[in-house]
Structures are given as structure tokens and as C-alpha cells.
Short mmCIF file of C-alpha atoms in Angstrom, two decimals:
data_model
loop_
_atom_site.label_atom_id
_atom_site.label_comp_id
_atom_site.label_asym_id
_atom_site.label_seq_id
_atom_site.Cartn_x
_atom_site.Cartn_y
_atom_site.Cartn_z
CA UNK A 122 100.94 52.65 216.63
CA UNK A 123 101.00 56.70 218.75
CA UNK A 124 100.77 57.83 214.56
CA UNK A 125 97.70 56.45 214.07
CA UNK A 126 95.96 56.82 217.41
CA UNK A 127 96.95 61.07 216.59
CA UNK A 128 95.67 60.81 213.71
CA UNK A 129 91.53 60.40 214.86
CA UNK A 130 92.05 62.31 217.34
CA UNK A 131 92.94 65.01 214.92
CA UNK A 132 90.26 64.06 212.38
CA UNK A 133 87.72 63.90 215.38
CA UNK A 134 88.63 67.67 215.81
CA UNK A 135 87.68 68.55 212.39
CA UNK A 136 84.74 66.75 212.23
CA UNK A 137 83.73 68.84 215.33
CA UNK A 138 85.21 71.95 213.07
CA UNK A 139 82.78 70.82 209.95
CA UNK A 140 80.26 70.62 212.57
CA UNK A 141 79.83 74.41 213.39
CA UNK A 142 81.23 75.41 209.24
CA UNK A 143 77.85 73.37 208.46
CA UNK A 144 75.54 75.11 210.50
CA UNK A 145 76.77 78.40 209.80
CA UNK A 146 76.32 77.88 205.47
CA UNK A 147 73.22 76.67 206.37
CA UNK A 148 71.70 79.09 208.78
CA UNK A 149 73.02 81.66 205.95
CA UNK A 150 71.14 79.91 203.21
CA UNK A 151 74.56 79.50 201.29
CA UNK A 152 75.19 76.47 199.39
CA UNK A 153 78.28 74.65 199.75
CA UNK A 154 81.03 72.16 197.37
CA UNK A 155 84.38 71.18 197.57
CA UNK A 156 86.00 70.54 194.38
CA UNK A 157 89.38 68.65 194.59
CA UNK A 158 91.31 66.71 191.74
CA UNK A 159 95.20 66.24 191.05
CA UNK A 160 97.41 69.62 190.12
CA UNK A 161 96.67 70.79 186.67
CA UNK A 162 93.24 69.36 186.16
CA UNK A 163 92.08 72.54 185.72
CA UNK A 164 89.65 73.29 188.85
CA UNK A 165 90.48 77.50 188.79
CA UNK A 166 89.68 78.23 185.42
CA UNK A 167 86.56 76.35 185.51
CA UNK A 168 85.86 78.51 188.38
CA UNK A 169 87.12 81.40 186.56
CA UNK A 170 84.57 80.55 183.72
CA UNK A 171 81.58 79.71 186.48
CA UNK A 172 82.46 83.36 187.92
CA UNK A 173 81.81 85.03 184.67
CA UNK A 174 78.41 82.60 184.08
CA UNK A 175 77.24 83.17 187.00
CA UNK A 176 74.73 85.93 186.80
CA UNK A 177 72.79 86.17 189.61
CA UNK A 178 74.85 83.71 191.35
CA UNK A 179 76.13 85.15 194.09
CA UNK A 180 79.89 82.94 194.55
CA UNK A 181 81.90 83.85 197.13
CA UNK A 182 85.52 80.92 196.54
CA UNK A 183 87.67 79.84 199.17
CA UNK A 184 90.90 79.01 197.80
CA UNK A 185 93.37 76.41 198.96
CA UNK A 186 97.16 76.54 197.75
CA UNK A 187 100.42 75.72 199.41
CA UNK A 188 101.92 79.11 198.73
CA UNK A 189 100.55 81.53 196.30
CA UNK A 190 97.74 83.56 195.99
CA UNK A 191 97.95 83.15 192.17
CA UNK A 192 94.39 81.64 192.15
CA UNK A 193 92.43 84.01 194.23
CA UNK A 194 93.73 87.21 191.89
CA UNK A 195 92.63 84.29 188.76
CA UNK A 196 89.03 84.42 191.04
CA UNK A 197 88.79 88.14 191.85
CA UNK A 198 89.77 89.30 188.32
CA UNK A 199 86.73 87.22 187.18
CA UNK A 200 83.94 89.14 189.79
CA UNK A 201 83.61 86.67 192.07
CA UNK A 202 84.71 87.02 195.81
CA UNK A 203 87.30 85.40 196.85
CA UNK A 204 89.66 84.50 199.56
CA UNK A 205 93.09 82.60 200.19
CA UNK A 206 94.21 79.80 202.63
CA UNK A 207 97.90 79.55 202.25
CA UNK A 208 98.67 76.07 203.44
CA UNK A 209 102.53 76.68 204.13
CA UNK A 210 102.87 72.98 202.79
CA UNK A 211 99.79 71.04 204.01
CA UNK A 212 98.25 68.82 201.38
CA UNK A 213 94.85 68.97 201.84
CA UNK A 214 92.26 72.20 203.60
CA UNK A 215 90.76 71.16 207.03
CA UNK A 216 87.22 72.81 208.47
CA UNK A 217 89.55 74.70 210.74
CA UNK A 218 90.86 76.43 207.98
CA UNK A 219 87.54 77.14 205.71
CA UNK A 220 86.45 78.40 209.44
CA UNK A 221 89.21 81.20 209.71
CA UNK A 222 89.19 82.02 205.75
CA UNK A 223 84.70 82.33 206.30
CA UNK A 224 85.35 85.83 208.42
CA UNK A 225 86.96 87.02 204.92
CA UNK A 226 83.72 86.13 203.25
CA UNK A 227 80.14 88.06 204.10
CA UNK A 228 78.45 85.12 204.19
CA UNK A 229 74.57 87.56 203.93
CA UNK A 230 75.45 88.61 200.70
CA UNK A 231 75.74 84.79 199.21
CA UNK A 232 73.85 82.00 198.08
CA UNK A 233 76.48 79.67 197.33
CA UNK A 234 80.40 79.24 198.76
CA UNK A 235 82.58 77.10 196.66
CA UNK A 236 85.91 75.28 198.07
CA UNK A 237 88.75 74.83 195.41
CA UNK A 238 91.14 72.71 197.63
CA UNK A 239 94.66 71.91 197.46
CA UNK A 240 95.84 70.08 193.96
CA UNK A 241 95.85 66.22 195.55
CA UNK A 242 93.74 63.39 194.72
CA UNK A 243 94.06 61.44 197.48
CA UNK A 244 94.21 63.26 200.95
CA UNK A 245 91.73 65.83 200.42
CA UNK A 246 89.66 63.06 200.26
CA UNK A 247 89.07 62.35 204.69
CA UNK A 248 89.15 65.99 205.53
CA UNK A 249 85.30 67.02 205.97
CA UNK A 250 85.39 71.19 205.99
CA UNK A 251 81.70 71.73 206.38
CA UNK A 252 80.41 71.21 202.67
CA UNK A 253 77.53 70.33 201.43
CA UNK A 254 79.36 67.92 198.34
CA UNK A 255 82.22 66.88 197.28
CA UNK A 256 82.92 67.30 193.36
CA UNK A 257 85.41 65.47 191.78
CA UNK A 258 87.14 66.99 188.82
CA UNK A 259 89.32 65.00 185.90
CA UNK A 260 90.83 65.72 182.99
CA UNK A 261 90.93 63.76 179.87
CA UNK A 262 94.56 64.44 179.54
CA UNK A 263 95.07 62.39 182.76
CA UNK A 264 93.99 58.14 182.27
CA UNK A 265 90.79 57.14 182.53
CA UNK A 266 91.87 54.23 185.31
CA UNK A 267 91.57 57.20 188.37
CA UNK A 268 88.51 56.40 189.71
CA UNK A 269 90.10 52.15 190.56
CA UNK A 270 93.91 54.00 191.24
CA UNK A 271 92.45 56.76 194.06
CA UNK A 272 89.01 55.31 195.01
CA UNK A 273 88.09 57.62 198.27
CA UNK A 274 87.15 60.66 196.57
CA UNK A 275 85.37 59.13 193.78
CA UNK A 276 83.02 57.03 196.60
CA UNK A 277 82.52 61.00 198.34
CA UNK A 278 81.71 62.73 195.63
CA UNK A 279 78.67 63.29 194.47
CA UNK A 280 79.33 64.62 191.04
CA UNK A 281 82.09 64.02 188.88
CA UNK A 282 83.27 66.95 186.43
CA UNK A 283 85.09 65.47 183.45
CA UNK A 284 87.24 68.58 181.64
CA UNK A 285 88.55 69.51 178.95
CA UNK A 286 86.96 67.43 176.41
CA UNK A 287 88.01 69.73 173.55
CA UNK A 288 91.25 67.53 173.74
CA UNK A 289 89.40 64.22 172.98
CA UNK A 290 90.58 64.56 169.44
CA UNK A 291 94.04 64.37 170.09
CA UNK A 292 94.18 61.67 173.00
CA UNK A 293 93.35 57.46 172.82
CA UNK A 294 90.89 58.66 175.87
CA UNK A 295 87.61 57.19 176.16
CA UNK A 296 84.99 58.67 178.68
CA UNK A 297 83.14 55.59 179.04
CA UNK A 298 85.80 53.86 180.34
CA UNK A 299 86.38 56.20 183.18
CA UNK A 300 82.34 56.71 183.69
CA UNK A 301 82.58 53.20 183.91
CA UNK A 302 85.40 53.07 186.63
CA UNK A 303 83.70 56.15 188.43
CA UNK A 304 80.22 54.26 188.75
CA UNK A 305 81.59 50.30 189.73
CA UNK A 306 82.84 52.30 192.69
CA UNK A 307 80.20 54.46 193.61
CA UNK A 308 76.68 54.09 191.57
CA UNK A 309 75.53 56.91 192.82
CA UNK A 310 77.78 59.20 191.51
CA UNK A 311 76.35 62.12 188.91
CA UNK A 312 78.75 63.08 185.65
CA UNK A 313 79.15 65.72 183.64
CA UNK A 314 81.31 66.14 180.93
CA UNK A 315 82.89 69.37 179.47
CA UNK A 316 85.73 72.60 178.61
CA UNK A 317 86.20 75.24 180.98
CA UNK A 318 88.02 76.18 177.50
CA UNK A 319 85.03 76.16 174.64
CA UNK A 320 82.15 76.26 176.94
CA UNK A 321 81.02 72.70 175.42
CA UNK A 322 78.51 71.43 178.36
CA UNK A 323 79.26 74.00 181.41
CA UNK A 324 75.20 74.96 181.24
CA UNK A 325 74.89 71.51 182.90
CA UNK A 326 77.98 72.36 185.06
CA UNK A 327 75.57 75.98 185.65
CA UNK A 328 72.43 74.04 185.97
CA UNK A 329 73.56 71.54 188.76
CA UNK A 330 74.85 74.16 190.73
CA UNK A 331 71.74 76.30 190.54
CA UNK A 332 69.41 73.44 191.42
CA UNK A 333 71.53 72.51 194.69
CA UNK A 334 71.38 76.26 195.51
CA UNK A 335 67.74 75.82 194.82
CA UNK A 336 67.60 73.06 197.25
CA UNK A 337 69.47 74.68 199.65
CA UNK A 338 67.21 77.47 200.13
CA UNK A 339 64.07 75.68 199.60
CA UNK B 38 101.60 70.79 219.21
CA UNK B 39 101.41 66.81 219.14
CA UNK B 40 101.20 66.16 215.97
CA UNK B 41 104.06 67.94 214.61
CA UNK B 42 106.23 65.73 217.46
CA UNK B 43 105.13 62.68 216.09
CA UNK B 44 105.35 64.09 212.65
CA UNK B 45 109.05 64.54 213.23
CA UNK B 46 109.76 61.08 214.88
CA UNK B 47 108.24 59.70 211.47
CA UNK B 48 110.29 61.55 209.47
CA UNK B 49 113.59 60.50 211.41
CA UNK B 50 112.09 56.72 211.63
CA UNK B 51 111.84 56.96 207.92
CA UNK B 52 115.52 58.58 207.42
CA UNK B 53 117.38 55.96 208.97
CA UNK B 54 115.41 53.59 206.98
CA UNK B 55 116.22 55.47 203.58
CA UNK B 56 119.73 55.16 204.67
CA UNK B 57 119.53 51.63 204.52
CA UNK B 58 118.20 51.20 201.43
CA UNK B 59 121.79 53.76 199.77
CA UNK B 60 123.79 51.95 201.20
CA UNK B 61 122.35 48.29 199.95
CA UNK B 62 121.99 49.95 196.77
CA UNK B 63 125.61 51.38 196.96
CA UNK B 64 126.97 47.96 198.26
CA UNK B 65 124.94 45.87 194.62
CA UNK B 66 126.51 49.24 192.52
CA UNK B 67 122.79 50.31 191.03
CA UNK B 68 121.45 53.63 190.47
CA UNK B 69 118.02 54.39 191.67
CA UNK B 70 115.51 57.25 190.63
CA UNK B 71 112.18 58.42 192.75
CA UNK B 72 109.50 59.68 189.86
CA UNK B 73 107.39 61.98 191.23
CA UNK B 74 104.12 63.38 189.68
CA UNK B 75 100.30 64.44 190.14
CA UNK B 76 98.41 61.68 188.94
CA UNK B 77 97.95 61.20 185.23
CA UNK B 78 100.64 63.46 184.21
CA UNK B 79 101.88 60.10 182.68
CA UNK B 80 104.94 58.49 185.04
CA UNK B 81 103.60 54.50 183.90
CA UNK B 82 103.26 55.23 180.34
CA UNK B 83 106.97 56.93 180.47
CA UNK B 84 108.37 53.90 182.08
CA UNK B 85 106.73 50.95 179.79
CA UNK B 86 108.46 53.21 177.04
CA UNK B 87 111.78 53.32 179.36
CA UNK B 88 111.71 49.54 179.78
CA UNK B 89 111.01 48.82 175.91
CA UNK B 90 114.31 51.09 175.22
CA UNK B 91 116.48 49.77 177.74
CA UNK B 92 118.50 47.80 176.06
CA UNK B 93 121.08 46.86 178.11
CA UNK B 94 120.26 48.16 181.02
CA UNK B 95 118.66 46.40 183.00
CA UNK B 96 115.46 47.90 185.11
CA UNK B 97 113.64 47.00 188.14
CA UNK B 98 110.74 48.96 189.12
CA UNK B 99 109.13 49.60 192.20
CA UNK B 100 105.66 51.00 191.96
CA UNK B 101 103.74 52.28 194.19
CA UNK B 102 99.95 52.97 194.36
CA UNK B 103 96.91 53.29 196.77
CA UNK B 104 95.11 49.86 195.98
CA UNK B 105 95.30 48.37 192.59
CA UNK B 106 98.34 46.33 190.27
CA UNK B 107 97.59 47.90 187.38
CA UNK B 108 101.00 50.01 186.73
CA UNK B 109 102.63 46.40 187.88
CA UNK B 110 101.08 44.59 184.94
CA UNK B 111 101.72 47.01 182.46
CA UNK B 112 105.30 47.60 183.70
CA UNK B 113 106.24 43.71 183.07
CA UNK B 114 104.39 43.51 180.50
CA UNK B 115 106.78 46.10 178.68
CA UNK B 116 109.70 43.82 180.09
CA UNK B 117 111.10 45.38 183.40
CA UNK B 118 111.35 43.05 186.63
CA UNK B 119 107.94 45.03 188.46
CA UNK B 120 107.01 44.97 191.76
CA UNK B 121 103.96 46.75 193.25
CA UNK B 122 103.25 48.66 196.64
CA UNK B 123 100.07 48.92 197.68
CA UNK B 124 100.16 52.11 200.28
CA UNK B 125 96.42 51.56 201.12
CA UNK B 126 95.48 55.16 201.30
CA UNK B 127 98.40 56.16 201.92
CA UNK B 128 99.63 59.47 199.74
CA UNK B 129 102.87 58.58 199.65
CA UNK B 130 105.94 55.77 199.43
CA UNK B 131 108.30 55.82 202.40
CA UNK B 132 111.39 53.89 203.00
CA UNK B 133 109.85 50.76 204.69
CA UNK B 134 107.87 49.92 202.47
CA UNK B 135 111.01 50.59 199.85
CA UNK B 136 112.50 47.98 201.83
CA UNK B 137 110.69 45.63 202.05
CA UNK B 138 109.63 45.63 198.20
CA UNK B 139 113.34 45.53 197.21
CA UNK B 140 112.88 41.85 199.04
CA UNK B 141 111.23 41.12 195.49
CA UNK B 142 113.76 42.38 193.48
CA UNK B 143 117.33 40.40 193.10
CA UNK B 144 119.69 43.72 192.76
CA UNK B 145 122.79 41.73 191.47
CA UNK B 146 120.76 41.26 188.13
CA UNK B 147 119.81 45.23 188.11
CA UNK B 148 121.72 48.17 186.90
CA UNK B 149 118.99 50.85 187.70
CA UNK B 150 116.05 50.24 190.06
CA UNK B 151 113.37 53.16 189.37
CA UNK B 152 110.78 53.87 192.06
CA UNK B 153 107.28 55.34 190.38
CA UNK B 154 105.34 57.09 193.34
CA UNK B 155 102.21 57.54 194.21
CA UNK B 156 100.67 60.18 192.22
CA UNK B 157 100.45 63.27 194.38
CA UNK B 158 102.53 66.50 193.77
CA UNK B 159 102.77 67.12 197.54
CA UNK B 160 103.40 64.36 200.35
CA UNK B 161 105.63 62.67 198.09
CA UNK B 162 108.82 65.42 198.39
CA UNK B 163 108.81 64.68 202.26
CA UNK B 164 110.03 61.07 202.01
CA UNK B 165 113.26 60.53 201.57
CA UNK B 166 113.45 56.84 199.85
CA UNK B 167 116.92 56.38 200.16
CA UNK B 168 117.16 57.10 195.39
CA UNK B 169 119.55 58.89 194.18
CA UNK B 170 117.79 61.18 192.54
CA UNK B 171 114.36 62.57 192.44
CA UNK B 172 112.37 63.24 189.45
CA UNK B 173 109.81 65.61 189.10
CA UNK B 174 107.33 64.79 185.90
CA UNK B 175 104.56 67.42 184.75
CA UNK B 176 102.44 67.49 182.07
CA UNK B 177 101.78 70.39 179.53
CA UNK B 178 98.29 69.76 180.13
CA UNK B 179 98.73 71.12 183.46
CA UNK B 180 99.25 74.51 184.28
CA UNK B 181 103.04 76.58 183.64
CA UNK B 182 102.69 77.53 187.11
CA UNK B 183 102.98 73.98 189.17
CA UNK B 184 106.97 74.81 190.16
CA UNK B 185 105.44 77.76 192.07
CA UNK B 186 102.75 76.08 193.67
CA UNK B 187 104.05 73.59 194.69
CA UNK B 188 107.44 74.25 195.36
CA UNK B 189 108.94 71.45 197.39
CA UNK B 190 109.53 68.56 195.07
CA UNK B 191 110.74 71.40 192.36
CA UNK B 192 112.99 71.94 195.20
CA UNK B 193 114.43 68.11 195.45
CA UNK B 194 114.54 67.62 192.21
CA UNK B 195 118.08 66.97 189.82
CA UNK B 196 115.56 66.60 186.38
CA UNK B 197 112.52 67.81 185.47
CA UNK B 198 110.88 65.88 182.64
CA UNK B 199 108.20 67.78 180.82
CA UNK B 200 106.00 64.94 179.17
CA UNK B 201 102.91 64.54 176.78
CA UNK B 202 104.15 67.60 174.50
CA UNK B 203 102.96 66.08 171.52
CA UNK B 204 99.99 68.66 172.74
CA UNK B 205 101.67 71.15 172.68
CA UNK B 206 100.01 72.15 168.90
CA UNK B 207 96.67 71.79 170.85
CA UNK B 208 97.03 74.22 174.00
CA UNK B 209 98.24 77.55 174.98
CA UNK B 210 100.91 76.38 176.82
CA UNK B 211 104.28 78.10 176.96
CA UNK B 212 106.83 75.60 177.94
CA UNK B 213 109.56 78.59 178.59
CA UNK B 214 107.18 79.77 181.13
CA UNK B 215 107.14 76.26 183.07
CA UNK B 216 111.10 76.15 182.91
CA UNK B 217 111.46 79.25 184.47
CA UNK B 218 109.28 78.83 186.86
CA UNK B 219 110.93 75.45 187.30
CA UNK B 220 114.30 77.32 187.84
CA UNK B 221 113.36 80.47 189.63
CA UNK B 222 113.04 77.57 192.76
CA UNK B 223 115.62 76.04 191.75
CA UNK B 224 118.20 77.13 189.38
CA UNK B 225 120.33 73.85 189.10
CA UNK B 226 117.53 71.23 187.88
CA UNK B 227 118.03 69.93 184.76
CA UNK B 228 115.00 70.03 182.18
CA UNK B 229 114.37 67.11 179.71
CA UNK B 230 110.88 67.41 177.15
CA UNK B 231 109.87 64.77 175.81
CA UNK B 232 106.45 62.66 174.69
CA UNK B 233 106.06 59.07 175.57
CA UNK B 234 103.60 59.03 173.11
CA UNK B 235 105.35 59.78 170.04
CA UNK B 236 109.13 59.23 171.45
CA UNK B 237 109.85 62.83 170.64
CA UNK B 238 112.76 63.73 173.06
CA UNK B 239 113.06 60.24 174.96
CA UNK B 240 117.17 59.79 173.52
CA UNK B 241 118.00 62.52 176.30
CA UNK B 242 115.86 60.58 178.80
CA UNK B 243 117.28 57.26 178.16
CA UNK B 244 121.18 59.47 177.86
CA UNK B 245 120.41 61.31 181.28
CA UNK B 246 119.71 57.83 182.43
CA UNK B 247 122.61 55.74 180.91
CA UNK B 248 124.53 58.35 182.29
CA UNK B 249 123.18 58.53 186.09
CA UNK B 250 123.97 54.54 185.94
CA UNK B 251 127.43 54.85 184.62
CA UNK B 252 128.52 57.71 187.16
CA UNK B 253 127.16 55.15 189.91
CA UNK B 254 129.11 52.44 188.32
CA UNK B 255 132.26 54.25 188.11
#
């Protein structure tokens, strides 16, 4: 069982670096969350709107992608400081990637550092990045049964964002079933329903972020 | 670089078992494809409709999931022989899982064995399962830029199915852009647009499957 042993070593090494990232963020008074979803659930579009809605909130974004810089380009165009990590095929971000990427951000000028993980609902759940919260994003165009099928991330997440609610009239999707499935796995998970396209529900997300930032600075 | 070495060993071991699976399928004259997509792109719903549309085609399905048997239950209810693999957290199927699962199928009574991989656009691309074709499924509710962002699977796939086209009137999604992005990575990829909900375009998919089965038996 050599693979398992090595895997544990990799995770232990990762956790040590995650602790360094966490300490660096704490010293700088910067709140951080790690956003995880399937590909195409709308992470980048949500962060574009978040950047435009940020107001006084000084926001930096670390983008994780296999190959391209498309997402960081979109975030920078929306007005936030953005750094891109190309994972060159790796299916998740790890703490050392974040530590390196943070050298490209001036933490002293930030209130919040958002990490957009690689589009993958499974592997990123295992890796601590030194973030305060994991946020799982689900689109209503996906199935209602995602929490039961991919339980790790729903167990780890502080918040589930239910995105693309503008499409609900065209879908057979019961948000209550999704929320029930999520709470069966994690009774404490907070839930926000929104549309990054129309802006419906977006105030709740911005309020959530602002309250987390305020707690970090308190 | 211990991790890399072990990873290569794992893949070499996997390839050897995949060759055994391939040989077993060839002897039985059974065509097999491996369907890969993000969570929520509609793999299971497509396979439910495929099972109902199968007619003379004798179809077996191997379902890959982290934890639940929900998908195999749905496929069995739709009338196909179904076997469930619970990966217990693993983010992809590997050839040994398929080899074990095949003991639950009577190949002599099948024309086609469809493998529904774990919902993940990244990791499953690396693992040969002994299948004839990889099929990548993309929903129009995801971004148009998926091929460029997750190139491995689009490079490996024989066919891209563009699903949920019934939702196009409600989305800012240009299917031509998606197809252009896919063909830039894999000029030979075949493409079928369909809706598993309304059945639009579904004939093309059934024809594609039937012609692959005919080639296997020829």
C-alpha cells in the first residue's frame, strides 16, 4: 500500500504549509475563503459580480486553472487584484501553490482574499489551503442530489451558494430538496440562493462576506 | 519526486488491467464507452433515456459514484442491466474497479457496456478502463470555454455530446463557440447536440451508438 502512505505524507506536508498561509493571513488581518464547485457552476461569474459589488471591500482573487489565464483576466477586468495559478493538469489547488501565488498579492492592501479552486467537486475538498472558510457553489442546472453524491465538500463547507436561480422557471429543480440533502450531511451549513446574472440574492452573499471580514478584523 | 514515481506505477498497473478488460470485451463482441462529465451535466438522465430507447440493443451500465447507488437504481428502473461501483471517495474509476464490476454483468447477453464515470472532468481522463471510446458530455448551462480549460478529456474523447439544448433560449450560450474550442484541441472529435429531457437530437446519439456496436461485431 505504498500509494496510501505517500498520499498521507503529501497531505501532512500540505497541512504544514496551509498553517503558514493561515498565519500570514491572520497577521495581515485578511479574511480568506476557498470556493469549490463543478466546472461551469458559475464561480468566475459570481466573482466578477463580487468584484464589481465590492465597494469599500479591498478584494484579491487567486484563480486556479489547469491551463489558461482566462479566469484571472475576467476578474482583473472586473476591477479586483487577480493572480492565476496554472496547475498544469493537477485536479486541485494545494497550500504550496497558494503560498507561492500570495507573493503576487499585496496583503497589506487587502481585506479579503478569495481563492477560486479548480472546477472539481471532489479532490479540492481534501486540501486545506489556509483559508478560513470553504464555500461550495451549486448550480440549479445540476442535480438536486449533489450533496449526497459528493459529501466531503458539503461536510467541509461553511456556506453553500445555490447559483443560477434565474433559470428555475425552466427547470424541474426543487431547491428545498437540495437544501435538505445538504443539511442531512452538514446541519450547520449556511445557504444562500442567488443569481450572478440578474443579481437576485446577491446582497445576501455580499453581506455574508462583509460580516466574515468584520469578524476577522475584530 | 516520490509522488510522481508512484503515480506512474499506479498508471502502468492500471493500463495492464485495462488491456485485460479490453480483451474480455473483444472476445464477447461487446462495445464499450466511458462517459465523462462534470457533476450535474446529465450523464444519468441521458443513460435513462438511452436505456428506454435501446430497442434491440442489449445494454449494460456500470455506474461510478463516490457513495450512493442512486444512479444504478435509476438505470435499472429504466430497464437496463446496471451495476454500481462505490469508489468510497476516489475521484475517478480505474480499470480494476471495472474488471470487478464486470463480474456482475453477463457479457454474453450484452451488445454494449456503458460506463458512467464519477462526475469529474479532470481525473477520469487519465485512466484507461479498457473502453473503446471516451465520450465527453457538456451541458449548455456550463461555460463555452470548457475544452480549453479542461483539455485532456477533450483530447481523449471520440465524441462530445452537448446536452440540455432545450435550455438554450434561456441562456447566453453559443454552441458554435464551444464546438470551435473543442475542435481546436481535437480536430477529429465528433459532436452531437441533444436534449435528454425533450429527446431532440437523441436519434443522432442512438445512431452513433448503434454504428459503433455494428463496427465492433463486424
